[in-house]
Short mmCIF file of C-alpha atoms and ligand atoms in Angstrom, two decimals:
data_model
loop_
_atom_site.label_atom_id
_atom_site.label_comp_id
_atom_site.label_asym_id
_atom_site.label_seq_id
_atom_site.Cartn_x
_atom_site.Cartn_y
_atom_site.Cartn_z
CA UNK A 1 4.82 14.25 10.31
CA UNK A 2 6.79 13.74 14.12
CA UNK A 3 10.35 13.31 13.58
CA UNK A 4 10.13 10.32 16.23
CA UNK A 5 7.27 8.36 15.86
CA UNK A 6 6.66 4.91 18.03
CA UNK A 7 10.38 3.85 18.91
CA UNK A 8 12.92 6.53 18.32
CA UNK A 9 13.48 9.92 19.94
CA UNK A 10 15.03 10.56 16.35
CA UNK A 11 14.08 8.74 13.37
CA UNK A 12 15.56 10.09 9.91
CA UNK A 13 13.73 6.98 8.02
CA UNK A 14 10.49 9.05 9.14
CA UNK A 15 11.44 12.31 7.53
CA UNK A 16 10.45 14.03 4.05
CA UNK A 17 14.24 14.78 2.65
CA UNK A 18 13.84 18.20 3.01
CA UNK A 19 13.42 17.52 6.76
CA UNK A 20 15.94 14.69 6.71
CA UNK A 21 18.85 17.09 5.31
CA UNK A 22 17.94 20.29 7.65
CA UNK A 23 18.49 17.36 10.84
CA UNK A 24 21.57 15.61 9.35
CA UNK A 25 23.23 19.20 8.67
CA UNK A 26 22.39 20.40 12.17
CA UNK A 27 23.71 17.34 13.88
CA UNK A 28 26.68 17.06 11.27
CA UNK A 29 27.61 21.07 12.52
CA UNK A 30 27.10 19.84 16.27
CA UNK A 31 29.19 16.93 15.96
CA UNK A 32 32.44 19.56 14.26
CA UNK A 33 32.07 17.50 11.67
CA UNK A 34 32.65 19.07 8.11
CA UNK A 35 29.26 19.75 5.98
CA UNK A 36 30.21 17.38 3.18
CA UNK A 37 29.75 14.56 5.76
CA UNK A 38 25.27 15.50 5.03
CA UNK A 39 25.55 14.37 1.32
CA UNK A 40 27.41 11.02 2.41
CA UNK A 41 25.03 10.49 5.17
CA UNK A 42 21.41 11.29 3.85
CA UNK A 43 21.57 9.05 0.23
CA UNK A 44 22.05 6.51 3.00
CA UNK A 45 18.62 6.45 4.11
CA UNK A 46 17.08 5.70 0.94
CA UNK A 47 18.58 6.36 -2.41
CA UNK A 48 21.44 4.17 -1.89
CA UNK A 49 20.03 2.16 1.33
CA UNK A 50 22.72 0.32 3.76
CA UNK A 51 21.14 -2.13 6.37
CA UNK A 52 22.83 -0.32 9.35
CA UNK A 53 25.24 3.00 9.99
CA UNK A 54 27.99 0.71 9.95
CA UNK A 55 27.97 -0.42 6.46
CA UNK A 56 28.76 3.41 5.68
CA UNK A 57 32.22 2.82 5.00
CA UNK A 58 32.88 6.07 3.87
CA UNK A 59 32.39 7.84 7.09
CA UNK A 60 34.92 7.60 10.14
CA UNK A 61 34.11 5.77 13.09
CA UNK A 62 33.62 7.95 15.20
CA UNK A 63 30.47 9.59 13.10
CA UNK A 64 28.90 6.01 12.43
CA UNK A 65 28.84 5.66 16.59
CA UNK A 66 26.92 9.29 16.97
CA UNK A 67 24.56 7.96 14.07
CA UNK A 68 24.00 4.78 15.62
CA UNK A 69 23.29 6.44 18.96
CA UNK A 70 21.11 8.92 17.63
CA UNK A 71 19.19 7.93 15.01
CA UNK A 72 19.44 4.27 14.54
CA UNK A 73 18.52 2.44 10.75
CA UNK A 74 15.49 0.78 11.58
CA UNK A 75 14.26 -2.77 9.87
CA UNK A 76 11.71 -4.45 9.29
CA UNK A 77 12.49 -8.48 9.78
CA UNK A 78 11.31 -10.70 7.45
CA UNK A 79 9.79 -13.39 9.41
CA UNK A 80 8.15 -15.56 5.98
CA UNK A 81 8.35 -15.31 2.38
CA UNK A 82 6.36 -17.85 0.26
CA UNK A 83 7.11 -18.19 -3.70
CA UNK A 84 3.91 -18.94 -6.05
CA UNK A 85 4.70 -20.98 -8.98
CA UNK A 86 3.74 -17.81 -11.01
CA UNK A 87 6.48 -15.79 -9.50
CA UNK A 88 4.83 -14.07 -6.82
CA UNK A 89 6.59 -13.54 -3.63
CA UNK A 90 4.67 -12.55 -0.27
CA UNK A 91 6.13 -11.53 2.73
CA UNK A 92 5.59 -11.35 5.72
CA UNK A 93 7.04 -8.41 7.82
CA UNK A 94 7.62 -8.34 11.64
CA UNK A 95 7.89 -4.58 13.20
CA UNK A 96 9.54 -3.51 15.83
CA UNK A 97 7.04 -4.04 18.29
CA UNK A 98 5.84 -7.66 17.11
CA UNK A 99 3.13 -6.70 15.04
CA UNK A 100 3.28 -7.68 11.34
CA UNK A 101 2.10 -6.78 8.02
CA UNK A 102 2.83 -8.14 4.20
CA UNK A 103 3.64 -7.22 0.82
CA UNK A 104 3.45 -8.87 -2.36
CA UNK A 105 6.22 -8.84 -5.06
CA UNK A 106 4.16 -9.40 -8.40
CA UNK A 107 7.08 -9.61 -11.23
CA UNK A 108 5.43 -9.13 -15.13
CA UNK A 109 8.05 -8.91 -17.84
CA UNK A 110 10.14 -6.03 -17.17
CA UNK A 111 7.72 -4.67 -14.30
CA UNK A 112 8.77 -5.36 -10.99
CA UNK A 113 5.44 -3.91 -8.56
CA UNK A 114 5.34 -4.45 -4.99
CA UNK A 115 2.19 -4.00 -3.21
CA UNK A 116 2.22 -2.76 0.18
CA UNK A 117 0.59 -2.23 3.46
CA UNK A 118 -0.34 0.89 5.26
CA UNK A 119 -2.27 -0.23 8.65
CA UNK A 120 -1.97 -3.62 10.62
CA UNK A 121 -5.02 -4.87 10.12
CA UNK A 122 -8.25 -2.09 8.91
CA UNK A 123 -11.08 -0.54 10.34
CA UNK A 124 -13.59 -0.57 7.18
CA UNK A 125 -14.51 -4.11 7.60
CA UNK A 126 -15.64 -4.55 3.42
CA UNK A 127 -17.05 -8.13 3.70
CA UNK A 128 -15.00 -10.33 1.26
CA UNK A 129 -11.48 -8.84 2.98
CA UNK A 130 -9.50 -10.76 5.06
CA UNK A 131 -7.72 -8.07 6.43
CA UNK A 132 -11.18 -6.45 7.39
CA UNK A 133 -11.80 -9.23 9.44
CA UNK A 134 -8.71 -8.73 11.57
CA UNK A 135 -10.08 -5.22 12.67
CA UNK A 136 -7.82 -1.89 12.99
CA UNK A 137 -4.80 -2.62 15.44
CA UNK A 138 -2.90 0.42 14.14
CA UNK A 139 -1.25 3.09 11.65
CA UNK A 140 2.10 2.75 9.59
CA UNK A 141 4.99 5.19 10.42
CA UNK A 142 6.42 6.72 7.15
CA UNK A 143 9.26 4.25 7.22
CA UNK A 144 7.42 0.97 7.95
CA UNK A 145 5.82 1.70 4.88
CA UNK A 146 8.44 2.99 2.66
CA UNK A 147 10.45 0.39 4.37
CA UNK A 148 8.56 -2.58 2.75
CA UNK A 149 10.48 -1.22 -0.38
CA UNK A 150 13.90 -0.32 1.02
CA UNK A 151 14.26 -3.95 2.55
CA UNK A 152 13.83 -5.41 -1.05
CA UNK A 153 16.22 -2.66 -2.02
CA UNK A 154 18.59 -3.85 -0.07
CA UNK A 155 17.86 -7.60 -1.38
CA UNK A 156 20.01 -8.27 -4.34
CA UNK A 157 17.64 -10.97 -5.31
CA UNK A 158 14.92 -8.41 -5.69
CA UNK A 159 15.96 -5.23 -6.09
CA UNK A 160 14.38 -1.94 -5.93
CA UNK A 161 10.64 -2.48 -7.87
CA UNK A 162 9.35 -0.24 -10.79
CA UNK A 163 5.66 -0.05 -9.15
CA UNK A 164 4.52 0.25 -6.07
CA UNK A 165 0.67 -0.47 -5.26
CA UNK A 166 -1.07 0.44 -1.75
CA UNK A 167 -2.84 -2.58 -1.97
CA UNK A 168 -1.86 -4.59 0.96
CA UNK A 169 -3.56 -3.90 3.93
CA UNK A 170 -5.05 -1.37 5.55
CA UNK A 171 -6.83 1.66 3.79
CA UNK A 172 -4.11 4.18 3.18
CA UNK A 173 -6.11 7.40 3.10
CA UNK A 174 -7.27 6.48 7.00
CA UNK A 175 -3.68 6.83 7.50
CA UNK A 176 -3.22 9.78 5.64
CA UNK A 177 -0.52 11.40 7.66
CA UNK A 178 1.87 8.73 7.32
CA UNK A 179 0.98 7.99 3.84
CA UNK A 180 1.49 11.31 2.67
CA UNK A 181 5.00 11.71 3.78
CA UNK A 182 5.40 7.80 2.48
CA UNK A 183 4.81 8.67 -0.67
CA UNK A 184 6.98 11.71 -0.87
CA UNK A 185 10.28 8.87 0.14
CA UNK A 186 8.68 6.73 -2.48
CA UNK A 187 8.83 9.00 -5.19
CA UNK A 188 11.72 12.45 -4.36
CA UNK A 189 14.73 11.23 -6.50
CA UNK A 190 16.97 12.51 -3.58
CA UNK A 191 14.59 8.59 -1.58
CA UNK A 192 13.55 6.00 -3.66
CA UNK A 193 12.86 7.91 -6.77
CA UNK A 194 10.01 5.67 -8.00
CA UNK A 195 8.15 7.75 -10.48
CA UNK A 196 4.45 9.34 -9.42
CA UNK A 197 2.68 7.85 -12.40
CA UNK A 198 4.03 4.51 -10.83
CA UNK A 199 2.83 4.78 -7.63
CA UNK A 200 -1.28 3.60 -7.22
CA UNK A 201 -2.77 4.15 -4.15
CA UNK A 202 -5.98 2.16 -3.82
CA UNK A 203 -8.75 3.15 -1.28
CA UNK A 204 -12.59 2.80 -0.52
CA UNK A 205 -12.85 6.51 -1.01
CA UNK A 206 -12.20 8.58 2.21
CA UNK A 207 -13.42 11.81 0.70
CA UNK A 208 -11.88 14.38 2.81
CA UNK A 209 -8.39 12.43 1.75
CA UNK A 210 -9.28 11.85 -1.39
CA UNK A 211 -9.44 15.61 -1.78
CA UNK A 212 -6.01 15.83 -0.08
CA UNK A 213 -4.44 12.99 -2.64
CA UNK A 214 -5.62 14.87 -5.80
CA UNK A 215 -4.35 18.18 -4.14
CA UNK A 216 -0.82 16.89 -4.82
CA UNK A 217 0.99 17.99 -7.55
CA UNK A 218 2.20 14.75 -7.98
CA UNK A 219 0.49 12.54 -10.46
CA UNK A 220 0.22 9.45 -8.49
CA UNK A 221 -2.35 7.13 -10.02
CA UNK A 222 -6.03 6.41 -8.16
CA UNK A 223 -6.95 3.00 -7.85
CA UNK A 224 -11.09 2.81 -6.14
CA UNK A 225 -12.10 0.25 -4.63
CA UNK A 226 -15.93 0.30 -5.68
CA UNK A 227 -17.16 -3.55 -6.11
CA UNK A 228 -21.06 -2.33 -6.43
CA UNK A 229 -22.24 0.58 -8.76
CA UNK A 230 -25.54 1.48 -6.46
CA UNK A 231 -25.72 2.07 -2.90
CA UNK A 232 -27.86 -0.58 -2.30
CA UNK A 233 -25.43 -2.77 -3.66
CA UNK A 234 -22.57 -1.37 -2.00
CA UNK A 235 -23.97 -1.04 1.68
CA UNK A 236 -23.97 -4.81 1.71
CA UNK A 237 -20.42 -5.57 1.44
CA UNK A 238 -18.79 -2.07 2.54
CA UNK A 239 -19.55 0.00 5.45
CA UNK A 240 -17.82 2.95 4.28
CA UNK A 241 -21.10 3.38 2.21
CA UNK A 242 -22.81 4.39 4.81
CA UNK A 243 -20.56 7.69 5.39
CA UNK A 244 -19.31 8.46 2.08
CA UNK A 245 -21.69 7.12 -0.84
CA UNK A 246 -21.24 5.99 -4.06
CA UNK A 247 -22.87 9.85 -5.71
CA UNK A 248 -20.42 11.62 -3.77
CA UNK A 249 -17.48 10.02 -4.25
CA UNK A 250 -18.24 9.71 -8.12
CA UNK A 251 -18.87 13.51 -7.68
CA UNK A 252 -15.19 13.94 -6.21
CA UNK A 253 -14.12 12.09 -8.56
CA UNK A 254 -15.27 14.25 -11.33
CA UNK A 255 -13.51 17.65 -9.96
CA UNK A 256 -10.37 16.02 -9.95
CA UNK A 257 -8.96 15.96 -13.69
CA UNK A 258 -6.70 12.65 -13.23
CA UNK A 259 -8.16 9.56 -14.82
CA UNK A 260 -9.30 6.60 -12.16
CA UNK A 261 -9.11 2.93 -12.09
CA UNK A 262 -11.90 1.70 -10.65
CA UNK A 263 -11.54 -2.17 -9.00
CA UNK A 264 -14.46 -4.48 -8.89
CA UNK A 265 -14.07 -7.66 -7.02
CA UNK A 266 -16.81 -9.76 -8.74
CA UNK A 267 -19.13 -11.95 -6.16
CA UNK A 268 -21.52 -14.38 -7.09
CA UNK A 269 -25.22 -13.00 -6.89
CA UNK A 270 -23.39 -9.89 -4.60
CA UNK A 271 -22.60 -7.81 -7.59
CA UNK A 272 -22.19 -9.54 -11.10
CA UNK A 273 -25.26 -9.64 -13.00
CA UNK A 274 -25.27 -7.65 -16.08
CA UNK A 275 -27.78 -5.07 -14.26
CA UNK A 276 -25.04 -4.27 -12.28
CA UNK A 277 -22.62 -3.86 -15.26
CA UNK A 278 -24.88 -1.69 -16.64
CA UNK A 279 -24.84 0.66 -13.26
CA UNK A 280 -21.60 0.68 -13.50
CA UNK A 281 -20.99 1.72 -16.96
CA UNK A 282 -23.28 4.38 -16.16
CA UNK A 283 -20.87 5.59 -13.60
CA UNK A 284 -17.62 4.73 -15.38
CA UNK A 285 -18.06 5.56 -18.70
CA UNK A 286 -18.88 9.48 -18.17
CA UNK A 287 -15.58 9.36 -16.00
CA UNK A 288 -13.35 7.64 -18.78
CA UNK A 289 -12.49 5.17 -16.02
CA UNK A 290 -11.03 2.26 -16.50
CA UNK A 291 -12.68 -1.05 -14.39
CA UNK A 292 -10.68 -3.51 -13.00
CA UNK A 293 -12.21 -6.81 -12.92
CA UNK A 294 -10.69 -9.33 -10.22
CA UNK A 295 -11.88 -12.38 -9.16
CA UNK A 296 -12.83 -12.52 -5.59
CA UNK A 297 -9.69 -14.35 -3.56
CA UNK A 298 -11.49 -17.49 -1.25
CA UNK A 299 -9.51 -17.47 1.13
CA UNK A 300 -10.55 -13.44 2.18
CA UNK A 301 -14.40 -14.20 2.45
CA UNK A 302 -16.12 -17.47 4.13
CA UNK A 303 -19.61 -17.52 2.54
CA UNK A 304 -18.92 -15.63 -0.32
CA UNK A 305 -18.23 -17.50 -3.85
CA UNK A 306 -16.40 -16.18 -6.92
CA UNK A 307 -18.45 -15.77 -10.06
CA UNK A 308 -17.94 -18.23 -13.07
CA UNK A 309 -15.63 -17.72 -15.35
CA UNK A 310 -18.80 -17.30 -17.96
CA UNK A 311 -20.40 -15.07 -15.62
CA UNK A 312 -17.38 -12.37 -15.64
CA UNK A 313 -16.88 -13.00 -18.94
CA UNK A 314 -20.44 -11.34 -19.96
CA UNK A 315 -19.82 -9.24 -17.54
CA UNK A 316 -16.78 -7.71 -18.91
CA UNK A 317 -18.29 -7.98 -22.26
CA UNK A 318 -21.42 -6.19 -21.04
CA UNK A 319 -19.28 -3.07 -19.79
CA UNK A 320 -17.30 -3.04 -23.18
CA UNK A 321 -20.06 -2.53 -25.22
CA UNK A 322 -21.30 0.14 -23.20
CA UNK A 323 -18.07 1.96 -23.75
CA UNK A 324 -15.92 0.98 -20.68
CA UNK A 325 -13.15 -0.12 -20.63
CA UNK A 326 -12.63 -3.06 -18.45
CA UNK A 327 -9.68 -5.35 -17.74
CA UNK A 328 -9.42 -9.16 -16.59
CA UNK A 329 -7.27 -9.22 -14.08
CA UNK A 330 -6.06 -13.00 -13.41
CA UNK A 331 -5.18 -13.58 -9.73
CA UNK A 332 -1.87 -13.59 -8.94
CA UNK A 333 -0.42 -15.74 -6.41
CA UNK A 334 -3.17 -18.13 -6.13
CA UNK A 335 -1.25 -21.02 -4.55
CA UNK A 336 -0.04 -18.54 -1.66
CA UNK A 337 -3.09 -16.64 -1.49
CA UNK A 338 -1.52 -13.28 -1.95
CA UNK A 339 -4.73 -11.29 -1.38
CA UNK A 340 -5.44 -8.55 1.03
CA UNK A 341 -4.18 -10.09 4.35
CA UNK A 342 -4.37 -13.74 3.97
CA UNK A 343 -0.70 -14.50 4.58
CA UNK A 344 -1.01 -13.17 8.14
CA UNK A 345 -3.80 -14.60 9.12
CA UNK A 346 -2.36 -18.59 8.29
CA UNK A 347 0.78 -17.98 9.77
CA UNK A 348 -0.57 -16.73 12.79
CA UNK A 349 -3.29 -19.27 12.80
CA UNK A 350 -0.46 -21.74 12.45
CA UNK A 351 2.31 -19.95 15.30
CA UNK A 352 -0.85 -19.46 17.62
CA UNK A 353 1.04 -16.82 19.19
CA UNK A 354 -1.30 -15.20 21.53
CA UNK A 355 -0.65 -11.20 20.73
CA UNK A 356 -0.81 -11.86 17.15
CA UNK A 357 -4.41 -13.36 17.28
CA UNK A 358 -6.61 -12.80 14.92
CA UNK A 359 -10.11 -11.74 15.69
CA UNK A 360 -12.23 -12.91 13.13
CA UNK A 361 -15.77 -11.18 14.17
CA UNK A 362 -14.87 -7.99 13.90
CA UNK A 363 -16.32 -4.87 12.49
N1 LIG B 401 -7.67 -0.38 1.51
C1 LIG B 401 -7.54 -0.19 0.55
C2 LIG B 401 -6.27 -0.89 -0.12
C3 LIG B 401 -6.08 -2.10 0.31
S1 LIG B 401 -7.19 -3.82 -0.17
C4 LIG B 401 -9.05 -0.53 -0.91
O1 LIG B 401 -9.93 -1.41 -0.40
O2 LIG B 401 -8.73 -0.30 -2.06
C5 LIG B 401 -6.44 -3.83 -2.07
C6 LIG B 401 -7.41 -4.77 -2.92
O3 LIG B 401 -7.89 -5.74 -2.81
C7 LIG B 401 -8.74 -3.75 -2.94
O4 LIG B 401 -9.39 -3.59 -3.94
C8 LIG B 401 -9.78 -4.69 -1.99
O5 LIG B 401 -10.87 -4.87 -2.42
C9 LIG B 401 -9.04 -6.27 -2.94
N2 LIG B 401 -9.82 -7.13 -2.33
C10 LIG B 401 -9.67 -7.53 -0.47
N3 LIG B 401 -10.50 -8.89 -0.62
C11 LIG B 401 -10.07 -9.27 -1.73
C12 LIG B 401 -10.32 -10.83 -2.08
N4 LIG B 401 -11.27 -11.83 -1.10
N5 LIG B 401 -10.58 -10.95 -3.73
C13 LIG B 401 -9.89 -10.20 -4.12
N6 LIG B 401 -9.85 -9.09 -3.86
C14 LIG B 401 -9.55 -8.75 -2.11
FE1 LIG B 402 -9.88 -2.12 4.33
FE2 LIG B 402 -9.17 -2.37 1.86
FE3 LIG B 402 -10.01 -4.85 3.25
FE4 LIG B 402 -11.93 -3.18 3.13
S1 LIG B 402 -11.07 -3.97 1.08
S2 LIG B 402 -11.67 -4.20 4.54
S3 LIG B 402 -11.04 -1.19 3.30
S4 LIG B 402 -8.10 -3.23 3.18
#
């Protein structure tokens, strides 16, 4: 990933730790400062983050001023946050160019999961998804992705999450370069130090990128947004099926020695019959995949209805009878519409900011 990005000539926050260490070492030498300054500067990026170089009180003033000039610390501005009755908190971040993305904080016992975005909008147009309806605006830079975690680590009311899932706005594997670098920053002990098994990448299955993700040595967790188990059914709700159909997706998953989770949003009449459950079992059982059944979040999908509770239970029972491990996920933060892309839609509709208008008919 380029050291600069959209905003700066040099952005240390966009660099993987090896690159950042090299660049800082060279810069420190240029300044005529002693080499130990590198170990005071680099951890301030991610491991012991600060809001601005000014807060690096162990550095001399001249170095602070120099850092501010050379590679200022960019921030995501907290534009809005909403707290749900169940403790879920949804954040809307304003990026330096005025666009915005969201993250969702989900506390559950000792676990604190942060759901993060990888793009502004999304190009893949799944019919049930609010982000999909916005269309694609741009990829996030590595620092904008990992920065969603950094901002909360900086806030004593939250702190560093224990788990991170790429289930916010955007398709992470479409932004492979950005996500590849962000994964390193999230996981590396010199940066945020979140264990690979606590980081989940959720994708509709862009196969060449999936192979690149699987080729990384860290055991990042993989969630596949399947949502239908036959090409005919999936094509009706997920345009990606045309390019990377289920049979090819399954063949690539067979090739990874990695346990996967299938995400399956139940939509009335579209994918929720017992025959659908049986087709899903034929794919999931041989792979040993876990199926995560999700209620359709109504805000994301005008015209679509969630499956009833009774049918959801029948669907789950059928899967289990066929030897598939299935979990029924409750919808968190329903009262604040904490699903893919929805806070942004609401805020923008009420703020009527022209440059952030949502296109409701795209893809
Ligand atoms: N683009 C990636 C990651 C972001 S979407 C992907 O699709 O996997 C994260 C999850 O939210 C996906 O499983 C997606 O299908 C799901 N989702 C999107 N809209 C939803 C809605 N209206 N109700 C419930 N889940 C939804
Ligand atoms: Fe994009 Fe994922 Fe939404 Fe599909 S579900 S439109 S891939 S964000």
